[in-house]
mmCIF file of C-alpha atoms in Angstrom:
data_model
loop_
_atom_site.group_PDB
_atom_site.id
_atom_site.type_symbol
_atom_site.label_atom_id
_atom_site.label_comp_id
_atom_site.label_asym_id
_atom_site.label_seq_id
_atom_site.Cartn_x
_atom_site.Cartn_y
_atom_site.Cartn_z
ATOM 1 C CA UNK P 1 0.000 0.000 0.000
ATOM 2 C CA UNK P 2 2.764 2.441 0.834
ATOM 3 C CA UNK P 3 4.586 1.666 -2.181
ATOM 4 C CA UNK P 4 1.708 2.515 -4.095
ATOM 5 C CA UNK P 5 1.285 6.089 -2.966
ATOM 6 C CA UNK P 6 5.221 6.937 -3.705
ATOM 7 C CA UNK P 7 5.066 5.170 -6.606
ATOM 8 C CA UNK P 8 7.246 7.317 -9.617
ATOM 9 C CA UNK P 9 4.495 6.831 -12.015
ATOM 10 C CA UNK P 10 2.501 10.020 -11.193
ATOM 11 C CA UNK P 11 4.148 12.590 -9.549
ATOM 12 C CA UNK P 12 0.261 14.049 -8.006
ATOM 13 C CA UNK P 13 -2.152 12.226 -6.207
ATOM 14 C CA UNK P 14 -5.681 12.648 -6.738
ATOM 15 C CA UNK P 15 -7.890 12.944 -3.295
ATOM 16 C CA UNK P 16 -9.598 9.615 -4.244
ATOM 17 C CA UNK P 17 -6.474 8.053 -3.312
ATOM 18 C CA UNK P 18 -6.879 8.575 0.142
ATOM 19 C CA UNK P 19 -9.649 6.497 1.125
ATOM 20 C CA UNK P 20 -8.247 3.262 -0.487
ATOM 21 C CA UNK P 21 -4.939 3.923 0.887
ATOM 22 C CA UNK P 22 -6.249 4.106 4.295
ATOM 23 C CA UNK P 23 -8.152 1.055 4.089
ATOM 24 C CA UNK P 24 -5.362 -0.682 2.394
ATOM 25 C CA UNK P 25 -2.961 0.532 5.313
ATOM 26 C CA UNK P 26 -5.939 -0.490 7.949
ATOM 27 C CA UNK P 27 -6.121 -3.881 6.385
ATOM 28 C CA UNK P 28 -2.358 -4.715 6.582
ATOM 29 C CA UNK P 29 -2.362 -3.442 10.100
ATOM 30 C CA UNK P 30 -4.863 -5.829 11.171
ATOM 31 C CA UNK P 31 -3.440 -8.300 9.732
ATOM 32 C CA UNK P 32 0.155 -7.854 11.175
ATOM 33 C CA UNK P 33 -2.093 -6.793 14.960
ATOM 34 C CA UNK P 34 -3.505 -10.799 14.468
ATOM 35 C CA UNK P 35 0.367 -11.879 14.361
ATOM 36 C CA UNK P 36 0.938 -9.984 17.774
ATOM 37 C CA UNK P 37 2.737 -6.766 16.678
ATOM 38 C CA UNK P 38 2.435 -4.129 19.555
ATOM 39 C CA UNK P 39 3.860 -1.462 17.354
ATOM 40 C CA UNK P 40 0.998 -2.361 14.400
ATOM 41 C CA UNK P 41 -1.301 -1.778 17.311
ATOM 42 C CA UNK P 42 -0.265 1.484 18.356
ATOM 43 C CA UNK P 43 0.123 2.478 14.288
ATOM 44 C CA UNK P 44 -3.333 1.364 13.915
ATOM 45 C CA UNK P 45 -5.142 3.741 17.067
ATOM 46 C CA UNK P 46 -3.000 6.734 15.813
ATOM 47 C CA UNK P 47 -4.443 6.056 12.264
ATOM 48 C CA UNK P 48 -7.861 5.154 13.439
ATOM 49 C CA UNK P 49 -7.801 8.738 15.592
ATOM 50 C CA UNK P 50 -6.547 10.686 12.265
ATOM 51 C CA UNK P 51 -8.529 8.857 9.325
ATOM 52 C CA UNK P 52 -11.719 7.089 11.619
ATOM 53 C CA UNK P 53 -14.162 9.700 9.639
ATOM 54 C CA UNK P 54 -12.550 9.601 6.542
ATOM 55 C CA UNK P 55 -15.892 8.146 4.902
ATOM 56 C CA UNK P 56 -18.089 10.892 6.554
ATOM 57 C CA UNK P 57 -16.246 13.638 4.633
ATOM 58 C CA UNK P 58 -17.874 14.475 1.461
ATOM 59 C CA UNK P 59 -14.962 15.821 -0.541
ATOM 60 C CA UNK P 60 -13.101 12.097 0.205
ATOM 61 C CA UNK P 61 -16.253 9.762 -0.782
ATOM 62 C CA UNK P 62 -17.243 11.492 -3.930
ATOM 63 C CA UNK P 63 -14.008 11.933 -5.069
ATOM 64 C CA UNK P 64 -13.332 8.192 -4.377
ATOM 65 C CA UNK P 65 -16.983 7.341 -5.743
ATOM 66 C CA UNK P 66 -16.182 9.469 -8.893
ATOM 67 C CA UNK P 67 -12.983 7.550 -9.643
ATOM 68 C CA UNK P 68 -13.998 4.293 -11.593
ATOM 69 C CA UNK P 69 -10.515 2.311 -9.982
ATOM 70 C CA UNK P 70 -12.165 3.211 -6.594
ATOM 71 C CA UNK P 71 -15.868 3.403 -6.875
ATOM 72 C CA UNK P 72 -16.609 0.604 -5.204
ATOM 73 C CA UNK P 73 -14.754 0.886 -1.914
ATOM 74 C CA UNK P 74 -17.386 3.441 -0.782
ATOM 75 C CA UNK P 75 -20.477 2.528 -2.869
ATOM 76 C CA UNK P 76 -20.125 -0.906 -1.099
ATOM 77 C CA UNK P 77 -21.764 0.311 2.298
ATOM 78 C CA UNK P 78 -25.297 0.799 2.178
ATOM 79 C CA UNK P 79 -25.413 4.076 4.146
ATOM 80 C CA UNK P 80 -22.671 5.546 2.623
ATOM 81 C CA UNK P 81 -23.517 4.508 -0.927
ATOM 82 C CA UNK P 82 -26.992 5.742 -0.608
ATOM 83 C CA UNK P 83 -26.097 9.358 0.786
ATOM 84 C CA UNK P 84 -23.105 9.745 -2.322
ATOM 85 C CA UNK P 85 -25.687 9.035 -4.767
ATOM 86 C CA UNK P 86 -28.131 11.190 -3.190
ATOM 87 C CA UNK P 87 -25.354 14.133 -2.907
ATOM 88 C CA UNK P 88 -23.726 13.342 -6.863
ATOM 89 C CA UNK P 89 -27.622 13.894 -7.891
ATOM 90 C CA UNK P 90 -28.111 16.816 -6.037
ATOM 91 C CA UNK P 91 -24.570 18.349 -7.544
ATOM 92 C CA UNK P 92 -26.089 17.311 -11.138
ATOM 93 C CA UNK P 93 -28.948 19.237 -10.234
ATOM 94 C CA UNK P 94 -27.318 22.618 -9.127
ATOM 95 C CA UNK P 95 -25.100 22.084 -12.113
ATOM 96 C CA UNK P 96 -28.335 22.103 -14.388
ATOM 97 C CA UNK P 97 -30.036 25.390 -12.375
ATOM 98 C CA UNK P 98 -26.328 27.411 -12.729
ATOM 99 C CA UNK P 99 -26.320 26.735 -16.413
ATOM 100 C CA UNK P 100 -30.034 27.149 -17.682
ATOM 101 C CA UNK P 101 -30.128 29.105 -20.696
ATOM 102 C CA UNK P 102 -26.306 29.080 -21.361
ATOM 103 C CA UNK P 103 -25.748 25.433 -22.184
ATOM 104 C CA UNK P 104 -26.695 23.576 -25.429
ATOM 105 C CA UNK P 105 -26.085 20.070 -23.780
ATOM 106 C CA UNK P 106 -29.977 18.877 -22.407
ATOM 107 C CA UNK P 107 -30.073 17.548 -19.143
ATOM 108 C CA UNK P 108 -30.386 13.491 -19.342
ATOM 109 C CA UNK P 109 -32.208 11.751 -16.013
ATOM 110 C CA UNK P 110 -29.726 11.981 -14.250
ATOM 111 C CA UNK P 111 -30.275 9.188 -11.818
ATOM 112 C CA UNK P 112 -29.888 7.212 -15.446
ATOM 113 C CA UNK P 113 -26.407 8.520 -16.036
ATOM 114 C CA UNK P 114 -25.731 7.749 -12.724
ATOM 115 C CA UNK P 115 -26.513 4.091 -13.546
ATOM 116 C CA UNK P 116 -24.829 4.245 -16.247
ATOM 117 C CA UNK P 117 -21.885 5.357 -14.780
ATOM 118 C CA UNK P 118 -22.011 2.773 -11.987
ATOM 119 C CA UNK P 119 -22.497 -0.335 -14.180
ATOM 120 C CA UNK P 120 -19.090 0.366 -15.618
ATOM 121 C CA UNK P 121 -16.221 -1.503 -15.362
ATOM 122 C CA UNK P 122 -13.782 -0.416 -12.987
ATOM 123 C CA UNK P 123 -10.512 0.601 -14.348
ATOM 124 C CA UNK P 124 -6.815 -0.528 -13.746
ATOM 125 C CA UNK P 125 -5.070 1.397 -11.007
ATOM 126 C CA UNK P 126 -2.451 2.680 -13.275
ATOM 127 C CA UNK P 127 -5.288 4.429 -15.276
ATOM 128 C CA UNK P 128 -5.869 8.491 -14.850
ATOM 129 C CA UNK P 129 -9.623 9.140 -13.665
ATOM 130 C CA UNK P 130 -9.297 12.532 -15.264
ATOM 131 C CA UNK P 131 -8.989 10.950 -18.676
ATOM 132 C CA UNK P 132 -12.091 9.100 -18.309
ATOM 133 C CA UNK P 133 -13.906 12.402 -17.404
ATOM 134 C CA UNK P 134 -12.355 14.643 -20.179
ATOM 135 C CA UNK P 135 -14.379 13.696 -22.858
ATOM 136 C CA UNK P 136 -17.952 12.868 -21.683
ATOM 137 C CA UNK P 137 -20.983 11.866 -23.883
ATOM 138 C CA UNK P 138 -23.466 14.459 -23.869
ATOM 139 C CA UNK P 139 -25.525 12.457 -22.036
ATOM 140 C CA UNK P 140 -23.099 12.487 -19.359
ATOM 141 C CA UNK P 141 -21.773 16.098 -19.018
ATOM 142 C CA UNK P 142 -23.187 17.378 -15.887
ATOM 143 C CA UNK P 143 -21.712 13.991 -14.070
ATOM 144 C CA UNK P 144 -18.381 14.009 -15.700
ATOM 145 C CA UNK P 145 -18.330 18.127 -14.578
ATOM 146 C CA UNK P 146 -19.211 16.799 -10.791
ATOM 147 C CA UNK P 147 -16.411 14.414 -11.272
ATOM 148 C CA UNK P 148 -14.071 17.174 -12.478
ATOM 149 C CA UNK P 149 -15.108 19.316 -9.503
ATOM 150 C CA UNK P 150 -14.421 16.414 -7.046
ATOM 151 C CA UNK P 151 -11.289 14.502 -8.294
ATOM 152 C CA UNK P 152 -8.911 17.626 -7.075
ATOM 153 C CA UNK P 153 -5.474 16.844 -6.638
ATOM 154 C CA UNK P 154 -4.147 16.977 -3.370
ATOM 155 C CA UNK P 155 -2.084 20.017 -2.818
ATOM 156 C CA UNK P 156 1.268 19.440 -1.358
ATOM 157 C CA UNK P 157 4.704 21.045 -0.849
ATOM 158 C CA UNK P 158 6.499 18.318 -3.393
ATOM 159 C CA UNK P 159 4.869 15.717 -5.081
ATOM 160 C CA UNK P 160 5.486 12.544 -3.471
ATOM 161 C CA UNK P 161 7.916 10.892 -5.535
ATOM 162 C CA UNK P 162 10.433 13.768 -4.320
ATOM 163 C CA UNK P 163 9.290 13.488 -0.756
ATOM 164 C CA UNK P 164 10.050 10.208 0.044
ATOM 165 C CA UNK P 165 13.559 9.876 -2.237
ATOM 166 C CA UNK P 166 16.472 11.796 -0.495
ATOM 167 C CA UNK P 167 18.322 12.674 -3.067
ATOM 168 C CA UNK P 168 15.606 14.463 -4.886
ATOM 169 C CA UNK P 169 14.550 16.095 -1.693
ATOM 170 C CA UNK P 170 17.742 17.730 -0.392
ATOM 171 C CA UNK P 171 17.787 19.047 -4.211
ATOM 172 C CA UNK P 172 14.540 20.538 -4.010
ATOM 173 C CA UNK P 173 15.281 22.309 -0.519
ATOM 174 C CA UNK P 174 18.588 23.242 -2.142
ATOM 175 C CA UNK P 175 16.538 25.256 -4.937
ATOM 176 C CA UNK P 176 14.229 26.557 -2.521
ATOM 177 C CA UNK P 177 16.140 27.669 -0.102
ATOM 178 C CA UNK P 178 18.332 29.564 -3.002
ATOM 179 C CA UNK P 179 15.414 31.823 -3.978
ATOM 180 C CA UNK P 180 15.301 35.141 -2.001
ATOM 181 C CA UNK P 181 11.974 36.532 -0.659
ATOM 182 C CA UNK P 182 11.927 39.209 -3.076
ATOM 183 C CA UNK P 183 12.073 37.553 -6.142
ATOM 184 C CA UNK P 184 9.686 34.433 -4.575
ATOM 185 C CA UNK P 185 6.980 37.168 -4.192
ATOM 186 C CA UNK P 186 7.402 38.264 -7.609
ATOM 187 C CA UNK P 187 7.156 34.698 -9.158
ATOM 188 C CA UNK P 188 4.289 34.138 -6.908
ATOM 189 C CA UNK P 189 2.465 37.372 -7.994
ATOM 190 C CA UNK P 190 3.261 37.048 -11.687
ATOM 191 C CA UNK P 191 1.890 33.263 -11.275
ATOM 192 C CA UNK P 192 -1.374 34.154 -9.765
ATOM 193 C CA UNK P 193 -2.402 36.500 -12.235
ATOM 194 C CA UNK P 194 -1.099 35.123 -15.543
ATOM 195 C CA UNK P 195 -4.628 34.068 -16.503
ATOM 196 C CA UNK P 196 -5.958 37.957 -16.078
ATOM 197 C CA UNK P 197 -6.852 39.386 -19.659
ATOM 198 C CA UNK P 198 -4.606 42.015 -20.994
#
């Protein structure tokens, strides 16, 4: 499981990814509590204190919902899977009021393209959710734009691929800590407001 979230093959993580990677670290720290491990006991309370309402956070379960290699982890409780459906219909919905009038794409049922998106097949887990969601049937815009909305990527310092390999890391720091204020506030300035029209 850990390998899997420092894995080199994407260098960002999508928030969809944390769900299944707590579970997967949950699992394997059951497993090694069952074989008398004191510390896998102790790992397992601190993560059960940090992560125990993971599934109650609605950013987490749609995201992991809206991402066909995870879907099913959350869809598979009954309370949970109910109350995502309810909420990705609802976001549908609000999508549909905020664009009367300006959209040329009809609104499907949308509890239809919901079951159409949930008798799919799951993907691999080297697969990029985003891709499925770029181009959408028309049928399925307003899902594939909750999707969009929902599979964020989480925002970190370094991607993770340079936070857990030394080497890359002590590079990094070395660039960072080479830039002087001054000239970080102008990067950051000129970054923020490159998209503003001339």
């Amino acid at each position: 499981a850990f390998q899997d979230v420092i894995s080199t093959a994407k260098r960002y993580h999508s928030l969809s990814n944390i769900i299944p990677q707590v579970e997967a670290i949950r699992k394997k720290l059951n497993e090694l509590q069952h074989s008398g491990n004191e510390f896998a006991k102790e790992l397992a309370q601190r993560l059960n204190h940090h992560f125990s309402k993971a599934k109650e956070n609605d950013w987490l379960t749609l995201s992991t919902a809206l991402d066909l290699r995870h879907r099913d982890i959350v869809l598979s409780e009954k309370g949970t899977s109910a109350r995502i459906k309810k909420t990705i219909i609802a976001e549908m919905k609000h999508l549909d009021e905020d664009n009367q009038g300006r959209s040329f794409r009809q609104p499907d049922n949308f509890d239809k393209a919901l079951s159409r998106y949930l008798g799919k097949k799951m993907l691999q887990s080297n697969w990029d959710p985003l891709v499925f969601w770029k181009f959408p049937k028309d049928e399925d815009w307003h899902l594939s734009e909750v999707a969009r909305k929902y599979l964020a990527v989480v925002s970190t310092a370094i991607p993770a691929d340079i936070a857990f390999n030394m080497e890359k890391a002590r590079l990094v720091a070395s660039r960072r800590s080479s830039l002087d204020p001054e000239h970080l506030n102008m990067m950051l300035f000129l970054n923020g407001n490159r998209f503003l029209d001339s």
